[in-house]
């Protein structure tokens, strides 16, 4: 958030399961397409917000399963918790806002015990401002109506959310995905960082509130639940700011960016010709995205005439450029790139992905800049991550690689100092 110096051109607020994340896409292709687009075109000056029904605990589990980017802001537990940055620093003002409502967890638990059809969900899903249950099939509508009346008589003002035909969540009336987003927009406006455009993305009835906020663009992905599409036909069919995409999940989000003309919508993963891409001196982070996409395709054996590309990348490096391996060993960067030829196709036929996260430009001057990011590499079920710093200089309008320094990230599942296993 500290990097923002003006109004972000775009803020994406997206649900996770079945919206940003396609659980039927075992290759994670749509998610990886979005990742490279975001880091290439938006990370430096826009905001990424995840809004999920998952608790923080289950959200962290999803991050271990899928190649998710790190959001600037995370809204969890159906809009009852808001946190910022890598460390997920809680928004205490939001907590106080919900505390001021007519809310009492003990009374909720006391009244819900009267309903045998309700079974408490695991402890991970029980939060300060959320009580969650499983419910017997077919009993949701009648039970939630009766429970609502009982809690009102006890002096509480709550919202009861019945979803997927099996879940019941009780939260304060002032909580929810929509309320949390409205709170964030007011907070950003007060800080002088109100986004020029906001795009809300969802697939289920949990997300209806997101599409009811004025001046917010919305996309219901093609695989949205019938309940959400029914809500759209009754409440937003004539709203040109809310569309039903023809693409699934993250691909639907990319489609909406183009439909609403919110910014670039061509993912670098959809560009086959690396050499013809114009280098943006003002945004050297794009050079990083481009290189590691090439690196992935090289090792998957998907690039013809790869020797030409390797020669081109070598020419982009200073004669004395250095690569510092996570083990601490120093090598010539040019020699390291030359050695990539030996790795051509070594991951062919395997589930091998490379993605970069939080590509941030530091100390940017006309002569020199530093780009810092997390570089992830996954082969089958093994994941490794390095915090990577790249130093560039500018020469004749071109970016010149001076140094690449990597250290193992705390998030890395494997910290292998064998140079043959971690290439670059």
CSV table of C-alpha atoms in Angstrom, one decimal:
chain,number,residue,atom,x,y,z
A,1,UNK,CA,0.0,0.0,0.0
A,2,UNK,CA,2.9,2.4,0.7
A,3,UNK,CA,3.9,2.3,-2.9
A,4,UNK,CA,0.8,4.1,-4.0
A,5,UNK,CA,1.6,7.7,-4.8
A,6,UNK,CA,-1.8,8.5,-6.5
A,7,UNK,CA,-5.1,7.0,-7.3
A,8,UNK,CA,-4.7,3.3,-8.4
A,9,UNK,CA,-6.0,2.9,-12.0
A,10,UNK,CA,-7.6,-0.4,-11.1
A,11,UNK,CA,-8.6,-2.3,-8.0
A,12,UNK,CA,-9.7,-5.9,-8.5
A,13,UNK,CA,-11.8,-7.4,-5.7
A,14,UNK,CA,-12.2,-11.2,-6.3
A,15,UNK,CA,-13.7,-14.2,-4.7
A,16,UNK,CA,-11.3,-17.1,-4.6
A,17,UNK,CA,-12.9,-20.6,-4.9
A,18,UNK,CA,-14.4,-21.1,-8.4
A,19,UNK,CA,-13.7,-17.4,-9.3
A,20,UNK,CA,-10.0,-16.6,-9.2
A,21,UNK,CA,-9.2,-20.3,-8.6
A,22,UNK,CA,-10.6,-22.9,-11.0
A,23,UNK,CA,-10.6,-26.2,-9.1
A,24,UNK,CA,-11.3,-28.1,-12.3
A,25,UNK,CA,-8.2,-26.6,-14.0
A,26,UNK,CA,-5.5,-28.9,-12.7
A,27,UNK,CA,-2.9,-27.2,-14.7
A,28,UNK,CA,-3.9,-23.8,-13.2
A,29,UNK,CA,-3.6,-22.3,-16.7
A,30,UNK,CA,-6.2,-19.5,-16.2
A,31,UNK,CA,-4.8,-18.5,-12.8
A,32,UNK,CA,-1.2,-18.4,-14.2
A,33,UNK,CA,-2.5,-16.3,-17.1
A,34,UNK,CA,-4.0,-13.8,-14.7
A,35,UNK,CA,-0.8,-13.8,-12.5
A,36,UNK,CA,1.5,-12.8,-15.4
A,37,UNK,CA,-1.0,-10.1,-16.6
A,38,UNK,CA,-1.2,-8.6,-13.1
A,39,UNK,CA,2.5,-8.6,-12.4
A,40,UNK,CA,3.3,-7.3,-15.9
A,41,UNK,CA,0.8,-4.5,-16.2
A,42,UNK,CA,-0.8,-3.7,-12.8
A,43,UNK,CA,1.2,-4.6,-9.7
A,44,UNK,CA,3.2,-1.4,-9.6
A,45,UNK,CA,0.3,1.0,-9.3
A,46,UNK,CA,-3.0,-1.0,-8.8
A,47,UNK,CA,-4.5,-3.0,-6.0
A,48,UNK,CA,-5.4,-6.7,-5.8
A,49,UNK,CA,-8.0,-7.7,-3.1
A,50,UNK,CA,-9.2,-11.2,-2.4
A,51,UNK,CA,-12.6,-11.5,-0.8
A,52,UNK,CA,-13.4,-15.0,0.4
A,53,UNK,CA,-15.7,-17.0,2.7
A,54,UNK,CA,-12.6,-18.9,3.8
A,55,UNK,CA,-11.1,-18.3,7.2
A,56,UNK,CA,-7.5,-17.0,7.3
A,57,UNK,CA,-6.4,-20.6,8.1
A,58,UNK,CA,-8.1,-22.1,5.1
A,59,UNK,CA,-7.0,-19.2,2.9
A,60,UNK,CA,-3.4,-20.1,3.8
A,61,UNK,CA,-4.0,-23.7,3.0
A,62,UNK,CA,-5.3,-22.7,-0.5
A,63,UNK,CA,-2.1,-20.7,-1.0
A,64,UNK,CA,-0.1,-23.9,-0.5
A,65,UNK,CA,-2.3,-25.7,-3.1
A,66,UNK,CA,-2.5,-23.1,-5.8
A,67,UNK,CA,-0.2,-20.6,-7.4
A,68,UNK,CA,-1.9,-17.6,-5.9
A,69,UNK,CA,-0.5,-14.1,-6.0
A,70,UNK,CA,-0.1,-12.2,-2.7
A,71,UNK,CA,-2.9,-9.6,-2.5
A,72,UNK,CA,-2.5,-6.1,-1.2
A,73,UNK,CA,-5.6,-6.7,0.9
A,74,UNK,CA,-7.4,-9.8,2.0
A,75,UNK,CA,-11.0,-10.0,3.2
A,76,UNK,CA,-11.8,-13.3,4.8
A,77,UNK,CA,-14.6,-15.1,6.7
A,78,UNK,CA,-17.4,-13.6,4.5
A,79,UNK,CA,-16.3,-10.0,5.1
A,80,UNK,CA,-15.9,-10.2,8.8
A,81,UNK,CA,-12.1,-9.8,8.7
A,82,UNK,CA,-9.8,-7.5,6.8
A,83,UNK,CA,-6.0,-7.6,6.7
A,84,UNK,CA,-3.2,-5.9,4.8
A,85,UNK,CA,0.1,-7.0,3.2
A,86,UNK,CA,2.3,-10.1,3.4
A,87,UNK,CA,1.9,-10.3,7.2
A,88,UNK,CA,-1.9,-10.0,7.0
A,89,UNK,CA,-2.0,-7.2,9.5
A,90,UNK,CA,-5.6,-6.9,10.8
A,91,UNK,CA,-7.6,-3.8,10.3
A,92,UNK,CA,-8.5,-3.0,13.9
A,93,UNK,CA,-10.9,-0.2,13.0
A,94,UNK,CA,-13.0,-2.8,11.1
A,95,UNK,CA,-13.0,-5.0,14.2
A,96,UNK,CA,-14.3,-2.2,16.3
A,97,UNK,CA,-16.9,-1.4,13.7
A,98,UNK,CA,-18.3,-4.9,14.0
A,99,UNK,CA,-18.0,-4.9,17.8
A,100,UNK,CA,-20.3,-1.9,17.9
A,101,UNK,CA,-23.2,-3.8,16.3
A,102,UNK,CA,-25.7,-5.9,18.2
A,103,UNK,CA,-23.5,-9.0,18.2
A,104,UNK,CA,-23.0,-11.7,20.8
A,105,UNK,CA,-21.4,-15.1,19.9
A,106,UNK,CA,-22.6,-16.8,23.0
A,107,UNK,CA,-26.2,-15.9,22.4
A,108,UNK,CA,-25.9,-17.2,18.8
A,109,UNK,CA,-24.4,-20.5,20.1
A,110,UNK,CA,-27.1,-20.7,22.7
A,111,UNK,CA,-30.0,-20.3,20.3
A,112,UNK,CA,-28.6,-22.5,17.6
A,113,UNK,CA,-28.3,-25.4,20.0
A,114,UNK,CA,-32.1,-25.6,19.7
A,115,UNK,CA,-31.8,-26.8,16.1
A,116,UNK,CA,-30.7,-30.5,15.7
A,117,UNK,CA,-30.3,-29.9,12.0
A,118,UNK,CA,-27.4,-27.6,12.6
A,119,UNK,CA,-23.9,-29.0,13.1
A,120,UNK,CA,-21.0,-26.7,14.0
A,121,UNK,CA,-18.3,-26.5,11.3
A,122,UNK,CA,-14.6,-27.1,12.4
A,123,UNK,CA,-12.9,-24.7,14.8
A,124,UNK,CA,-11.0,-23.1,12.0
A,125,UNK,CA,-14.2,-21.7,10.6
A,126,UNK,CA,-15.4,-20.3,14.0
A,127,UNK,CA,-14.3,-16.7,14.1
A,128,UNK,CA,-14.8,-13.6,16.4
A,129,UNK,CA,-17.6,-12.3,14.2
A,130,UNK,CA,-18.8,-15.5,12.5
A,131,UNK,CA,-20.4,-18.7,13.6
A,132,UNK,CA,-20.7,-21.4,10.9
A,133,UNK,CA,-22.7,-24.6,10.6
A,134,UNK,CA,-23.5,-27.4,8.3
A,135,UNK,CA,-27.3,-28.0,7.8
A,136,UNK,CA,-29.3,-31.0,6.9
A,137,UNK,CA,-30.4,-30.9,3.2
A,138,UNK,CA,-33.7,-29.2,2.5
A,139,UNK,CA,-34.0,-27.5,5.9
A,140,UNK,CA,-32.2,-24.3,5.2
A,141,UNK,CA,-34.8,-21.7,4.3
A,142,UNK,CA,-37.3,-22.5,7.0
A,143,UNK,CA,-34.7,-22.9,9.7
A,144,UNK,CA,-32.8,-19.7,8.9
A,145,UNK,CA,-36.1,-17.8,9.0
A,146,UNK,CA,-37.0,-19.2,12.4
A,147,UNK,CA,-33.5,-18.6,13.8
A,148,UNK,CA,-33.5,-15.0,12.6
A,149,UNK,CA,-36.6,-14.3,14.6
A,150,UNK,CA,-35.2,-15.9,17.7
A,151,UNK,CA,-32.0,-13.9,17.5
A,152,UNK,CA,-33.9,-10.7,16.9
A,153,UNK,CA,-36.0,-11.4,20.1
A,154,UNK,CA,-32.7,-11.8,22.0
A,155,UNK,CA,-31.7,-8.3,20.9
A,156,UNK,CA,-29.2,-9.2,18.2
A,157,UNK,CA,-29.0,-7.7,14.7
A,158,UNK,CA,-27.4,-10.4,12.5
A,159,UNK,CA,-27.2,-11.6,8.9
A,160,UNK,CA,-27.8,-15.3,8.3
A,161,UNK,CA,-26.3,-16.6,5.0
A,162,UNK,CA,-27.5,-19.9,3.6
A,163,UNK,CA,-25.3,-21.2,0.8
A,164,UNK,CA,-24.5,-24.2,-1.3
A,165,UNK,CA,-27.5,-26.0,0.2
A,166,UNK,CA,-25.4,-27.1,3.1
A,167,UNK,CA,-23.8,-24.1,4.9
A,168,UNK,CA,-25.3,-21.6,7.4
A,169,UNK,CA,-23.2,-18.6,8.6
A,170,UNK,CA,-24.3,-16.1,11.2
A,171,UNK,CA,-22.5,-12.8,11.1
A,172,UNK,CA,-23.2,-9.2,12.4
A,173,UNK,CA,-25.6,-7.2,10.2
A,174,UNK,CA,-22.9,-4.7,9.4
A,175,UNK,CA,-20.5,-7.4,8.1
A,176,UNK,CA,-20.4,-9.1,4.7
A,177,UNK,CA,-18.4,-8.9,1.5
A,178,UNK,CA,-20.3,-5.8,0.3
A,179,UNK,CA,-20.0,-4.0,3.6
A,180,UNK,CA,-16.3,-4.8,3.8
A,181,UNK,CA,-15.7,-3.4,0.3
A,182,UNK,CA,-17.7,-0.2,1.0
A,183,UNK,CA,-15.6,0.2,4.2
A,184,UNK,CA,-12.3,-0.2,2.1
A,185,UNK,CA,-13.4,2.3,-0.5
A,186,UNK,CA,-14.2,4.9,2.1
A,187,UNK,CA,-10.8,4.2,3.8
A,188,UNK,CA,-8.9,4.6,0.5
A,189,UNK,CA,-10.8,7.8,-0.3
A,190,UNK,CA,-9.8,9.2,3.1
A,191,UNK,CA,-6.2,8.3,2.4
A,192,UNK,CA,-6.3,9.9,-1.1
A,193,UNK,CA,-5.9,6.5,-2.8
A,194,UNK,CA,-9.5,6.0,-4.1
A,195,UNK,CA,-9.2,3.7,-7.2
A,196,UNK,CA,-10.2,5.1,-10.6
A,197,UNK,CA,-11.9,1.8,-11.4
A,198,UNK,CA,-13.0,-1.1,-9.3
A,199,UNK,CA,-13.9,-4.6,-10.6
A,200,UNK,CA,-15.7,-7.1,-8.4
A,201,UNK,CA,-15.6,-10.7,-9.4
A,202,UNK,CA,-17.6,-13.6,-8.0
A,203,UNK,CA,-19.5,-16.8,-8.7
A,204,UNK,CA,-21.9,-17.5,-5.8
A,205,UNK,CA,-24.7,-15.9,-3.7
A,206,UNK,CA,-22.0,-14.8,-1.2
A,207,UNK,CA,-20.9,-12.3,-3.8
A,208,UNK,CA,-24.2,-10.6,-4.5
A,209,UNK,CA,-23.4,-7.7,-2.2
A,210,UNK,CA,-20.3,-6.9,-4.3
A,211,UNK,CA,-22.4,-6.3,-7.3
A,212,UNK,CA,-24.8,-3.9,-5.5
A,213,UNK,CA,-22.2,-1.1,-4.8
A,214,UNK,CA,-22.7,1.9,-7.1
A,215,UNK,CA,-20.0,2.7,-9.7
A,216,UNK,CA,-18.3,-0.7,-9.2
A,217,UNK,CA,-17.9,-2.9,-12.3
A,218,UNK,CA,-18.8,-6.5,-11.8
A,219,UNK,CA,-18.2,-9.8,-13.5
A,220,UNK,CA,-20.0,-13.1,-12.7
A,221,UNK,CA,-17.8,-15.7,-14.2
A,222,UNK,CA,-19.3,-18.2,-16.7
A,223,UNK,CA,-19.4,-21.0,-14.1
A,224,UNK,CA,-21.4,-19.0,-11.6
A,225,UNK,CA,-24.0,-20.7,-9.5
A,226,UNK,CA,-27.7,-20.6,-10.6
A,227,UNK,CA,-28.6,-18.7,-7.4
A,228,UNK,CA,-26.2,-15.9,-8.4
A,229,UNK,CA,-27.5,-15.8,-12.0
A,230,UNK,CA,-31.1,-15.7,-10.7
A,231,UNK,CA,-30.2,-12.8,-8.5
A,232,UNK,CA,-28.7,-11.0,-11.5
A,233,UNK,CA,-31.9,-11.6,-13.6
A,234,UNK,CA,-34.0,-10.1,-10.8
A,235,UNK,CA,-31.7,-7.2,-9.7
A,236,UNK,CA,-29.0,-6.4,-12.2
A,237,UNK,CA,-30.0,-7.5,-15.7
A,238,UNK,CA,-30.3,-4.0,-16.9
A,239,UNK,CA,-27.1,-2.8,-15.2
A,240,UNK,CA,-24.4,-2.4,-17.9
A,241,UNK,CA,-21.7,-2.4,-15.2
A,242,UNK,CA,-22.4,-6.0,-14.3
A,243,UNK,CA,-21.7,-8.8,-16.9
A,244,UNK,CA,-21.9,-12.6,-17.0
A,245,UNK,CA,-18.7,-13.6,-18.7
A,246,UNK,CA,-18.4,-16.4,-21.3
A,247,UNK,CA,-15.1,-17.6,-19.8
A,248,UNK,CA,-14.5,-19.5,-16.6
A,249,UNK,CA,-12.9,-18.2,-13.4
A,250,UNK,CA,-9.7,-16.1,-13.9
A,251,UNK,CA,-10.2,-16.1,-17.6
A,252,UNK,CA,-13.5,-14.5,-17.0
A,253,UNK,CA,-11.8,-11.8,-15.0
A,254,UNK,CA,-9.4,-11.1,-17.8
A,255,UNK,CA,-12.3,-11.0,-20.2
A,256,UNK,CA,-14.1,-8.4,-18.0
A,257,UNK,CA,-11.0,-6.2,-17.9
A,258,UNK,CA,-11.1,-6.0,-21.7
A,259,UNK,CA,-14.9,-5.6,-21.9
A,260,UNK,CA,-14.9,-2.6,-19.5
A,261,UNK,CA,-11.7,-1.2,-21.0
A,262,UNK,CA,-10.1,-1.0,-17.6
A,263,UNK,CA,-6.5,-1.5,-18.9
A,264,UNK,CA,-4.4,-4.1,-20.7
A,265,UNK,CA,-5.9,-7.5,-21.0
A,266,UNK,CA,-3.4,-9.4,-23.0
A,267,UNK,CA,-1.6,-11.9,-20.7
A,268,UNK,CA,2.1,-12.3,-21.4
A,269,UNK,CA,1.3,-16.1,-21.5
A,270,UNK,CA,-0.7,-15.5,-24.7
A,271,UNK,CA,2.4,-13.9,-26.4
A,272,UNK,CA,4.5,-16.4,-28.2
A,273,UNK,CA,7.2,-14.0,-29.6
A,274,UNK,CA,9.5,-12.8,-26.9
A,275,UNK,CA,12.0,-10.9,-29.0
A,276,UNK,CA,9.5,-8.5,-30.6
A,277,UNK,CA,8.1,-7.3,-27.2
A,278,UNK,CA,8.9,-3.7,-26.6
A,279,UNK,CA,10.9,-3.1,-23.4
A,280,UNK,CA,9.4,-0.5,-21.1
A,281,UNK,CA,12.2,1.3,-19.3
A,282,UNK,CA,9.6,2.9,-17.1
A,283,UNK,CA,8.4,-0.5,-15.9
A,284,UNK,CA,11.4,-2.9,-15.8
A,285,UNK,CA,9.2,-5.4,-13.9
A,286,UNK,CA,7.9,-6.4,-17.3
A,287,UNK,CA,11.4,-7.6,-18.2
A,288,UNK,CA,11.3,-10.0,-15.2
A,289,UNK,CA,7.9,-11.4,-16.1
A,290,UNK,CA,9.0,-11.9,-19.7
A,291,UNK,CA,12.3,-13.7,-18.7
A,292,UNK,CA,10.8,-16.2,-16.3
A,293,UNK,CA,8.0,-17.0,-18.6
A,294,UNK,CA,10.7,-17.8,-21.2
A,295,UNK,CA,12.5,-19.9,-18.6
A,296,UNK,CA,9.4,-22.0,-17.9
A,297,UNK,CA,8.7,-22.6,-21.5
A,298,UNK,CA,12.4,-23.5,-22.2
A,299,UNK,CA,12.4,-26.2,-19.5
A,300,UNK,CA,9.0,-27.5,-20.7
A,301,UNK,CA,10.5,-27.8,-24.2
A,302,UNK,CA,7.9,-25.5,-25.7
A,303,UNK,CA,10.2,-23.0,-27.6
A,304,UNK,CA,11.6,-23.5,-31.1
A,305,UNK,CA,14.9,-22.0,-31.9
A,306,UNK,CA,15.6,-21.4,-28.3
A,307,UNK,CA,19.2,-20.7,-29.0
A,308,UNK,CA,18.3,-17.4,-30.5
A,309,UNK,CA,16.4,-16.4,-27.4
A,310,UNK,CA,19.3,-17.4,-25.1
A,311,UNK,CA,21.7,-15.4,-27.2
A,312,UNK,CA,19.3,-12.4,-27.0
A,313,UNK,CA,19.1,-12.6,-23.2
A,314,UNK,CA,22.9,-12.9,-23.0
A,315,UNK,CA,23.2,-9.7,-24.9
A,316,UNK,CA,20.9,-8.1,-22.4
A,317,UNK,CA,23.4,-8.8,-19.7
A,318,UNK,CA,26.5,-6.7,-18.8
A,319,UNK,CA,29.8,-8.4,-19.5
A,320,UNK,CA,30.5,-8.6,-15.7
A,321,UNK,CA,26.9,-9.3,-14.6
A,322,UNK,CA,26.7,-11.6,-11.6
A,323,UNK,CA,24.2,-14.3,-10.4
A,324,UNK,CA,24.2,-15.1,-6.7
A,325,UNK,CA,22.7,-18.5,-6.2
A,326,UNK,CA,20.5,-19.1,-3.1
A,327,UNK,CA,23.4,-21.2,-1.7
A,328,UNK,CA,25.5,-18.1,-1.8
A,329,UNK,CA,27.7,-19.2,-4.7
A,330,UNK,CA,28.4,-16.5,-7.3
A,331,UNK,CA,28.5,-17.2,-11.0
A,332,UNK,CA,28.7,-15.2,-14.2
A,333,UNK,CA,25.1,-14.3,-15.2
A,334,UNK,CA,26.0,-14.7,-18.9
A,335,UNK,CA,27.4,-18.2,-18.3
A,336,UNK,CA,24.3,-19.1,-16.2
A,337,UNK,CA,22.0,-18.1,-19.1
A,338,UNK,CA,24.3,-20.0,-21.6
A,339,UNK,CA,24.0,-23.1,-19.4
A,340,UNK,CA,20.2,-23.0,-19.8
A,341,UNK,CA,20.6,-24.8,-23.1
A,342,UNK,CA,21.4,-27.9,-21.2
A,343,UNK,CA,18.0,-27.7,-19.4
A,344,UNK,CA,15.9,-27.5,-22.6
A,345,UNK,CA,12.9,-29.8,-22.2
A,346,UNK,CA,14.1,-31.3,-18.9
A,347,UNK,CA,10.6,-30.7,-17.4
A,348,UNK,CA,8.7,-31.8,-20.6
A,349,UNK,CA,5.6,-33.8,-19.7
A,350,UNK,CA,5.7,-32.8,-16.0
A,351,UNK,CA,3.6,-30.4,-14.0
A,352,UNK,CA,6.1,-27.6,-14.0
A,353,UNK,CA,5.2,-23.9,-13.5
A,354,UNK,CA,7.2,-20.8,-12.8
A,355,UNK,CA,5.5,-17.6,-11.7
A,356,UNK,CA,6.6,-14.3,-10.1
A,357,UNK,CA,4.8,-12.5,-7.3
A,358,UNK,CA,4.9,-8.9,-6.0
A,359,UNK,CA,7.2,-7.6,-8.7
A,360,UNK,CA,8.1,-4.2,-7.2
A,361,UNK,CA,10.5,-1.6,-8.7
A,362,UNK,CA,12.8,0.0,-6.1
A,363,UNK,CA,15.2,2.9,-6.4
A,364,UNK,CA,14.2,3.8,-10.0
A,365,UNK,CA,16.4,6.4,-11.6
A,366,UNK,CA,17.1,7.2,-15.3
A,367,UNK,CA,20.4,5.3,-14.9
A,368,UNK,CA,19.6,2.4,-12.6
A,369,UNK,CA,16.8,0.5,-11.0
A,370,UNK,CA,16.2,-2.4,-8.7
A,371,UNK,CA,13.4,-4.9,-9.1
A,372,UNK,CA,12.4,-7.1,-6.1
A,373,UNK,CA,10.0,-10.1,-6.3
A,374,UNK,CA,9.3,-13.6,-5.2
A,375,UNK,CA,10.2,-16.2,-7.8
A,376,UNK,CA,8.2,-19.5,-7.5
A,377,UNK,CA,9.0,-22.8,-9.1
A,378,UNK,CA,6.8,-25.9,-8.8
A,379,UNK,CA,7.5,-29.3,-10.3
A,380,UNK,CA,4.8,-31.9,-9.6
A,381,UNK,CA,4.2,-31.5,-5.8
A,382,UNK,CA,7.5,-29.8,-4.9
A,383,UNK,CA,7.6,-26.1,-4.5
A,384,UNK,CA,10.5,-23.7,-4.1
A,385,UNK,CA,10.6,-20.0,-3.7
A,386,UNK,CA,13.3,-17.4,-3.7
A,387,UNK,CA,13.3,-13.7,-2.8
A,388,UNK,CA,14.9,-12.3,-5.9
A,389,UNK,CA,16.5,-8.9,-6.5
A,390,UNK,CA,17.5,-7.8,-10.0
A,391,UNK,CA,19.7,-4.7,-10.7
A,392,UNK,CA,19.3,-3.1,-14.1
A,393,UNK,CA,21.0,-0.2,-15.7
A,394,UNK,CA,19.8,1.8,-18.7
A,395,UNK,CA,21.9,2.0,-21.9
A,396,UNK,CA,20.6,3.6,-25.1
A,397,UNK,CA,17.0,3.1,-24.1
A,398,UNK,CA,17.6,-0.6,-23.3
A,399,UNK,CA,17.6,-2.4,-20.0
A,400,UNK,CA,20.9,-4.1,-19.1
A,401,UNK,CA,21.0,-6.9,-16.4
A,402,UNK,CA,23.7,-6.2,-13.9
A,403,UNK,CA,23.0,-8.6,-11.0
A,404,UNK,CA,20.6,-11.2,-9.9
A,405,UNK,CA,20.6,-12.1,-6.2
A,406,UNK,CA,18.5,-14.9,-4.7
A,407,UNK,CA,17.9,-16.1,-1.2
A,408,UNK,CA,15.5,-18.8,0.0
A,409,UNK,CA,12.2,-17.5,1.0
A,410,UNK,CA,10.6,-18.4,4.3
A,411,UNK,CA,7.6,-19.7,2.2
A,412,UNK,CA,9.8,-22.2,0.3
A,413,UNK,CA,8.9,-25.8,1.1
A,414,UNK,CA,12.3,-26.9,-0.2
A,415,UNK,CA,15.6,-25.2,0.5
A,416,UNK,CA,18.0,-27.1,-1.7
A,417,UNK,CA,21.5,-25.7,-2.1
A,418,UNK,CA,22.3,-28.1,-4.9
A,419,UNK,CA,23.0,-25.9,-7.9
A,420,UNK,CA,21.8,-28.5,-10.3
A,421,UNK,CA,18.3,-28.5,-8.9
A,422,UNK,CA,17.7,-24.7,-8.7
A,423,UNK,CA,18.9,-23.2,-11.9
A,424,UNK,CA,18.0,-19.5,-11.9
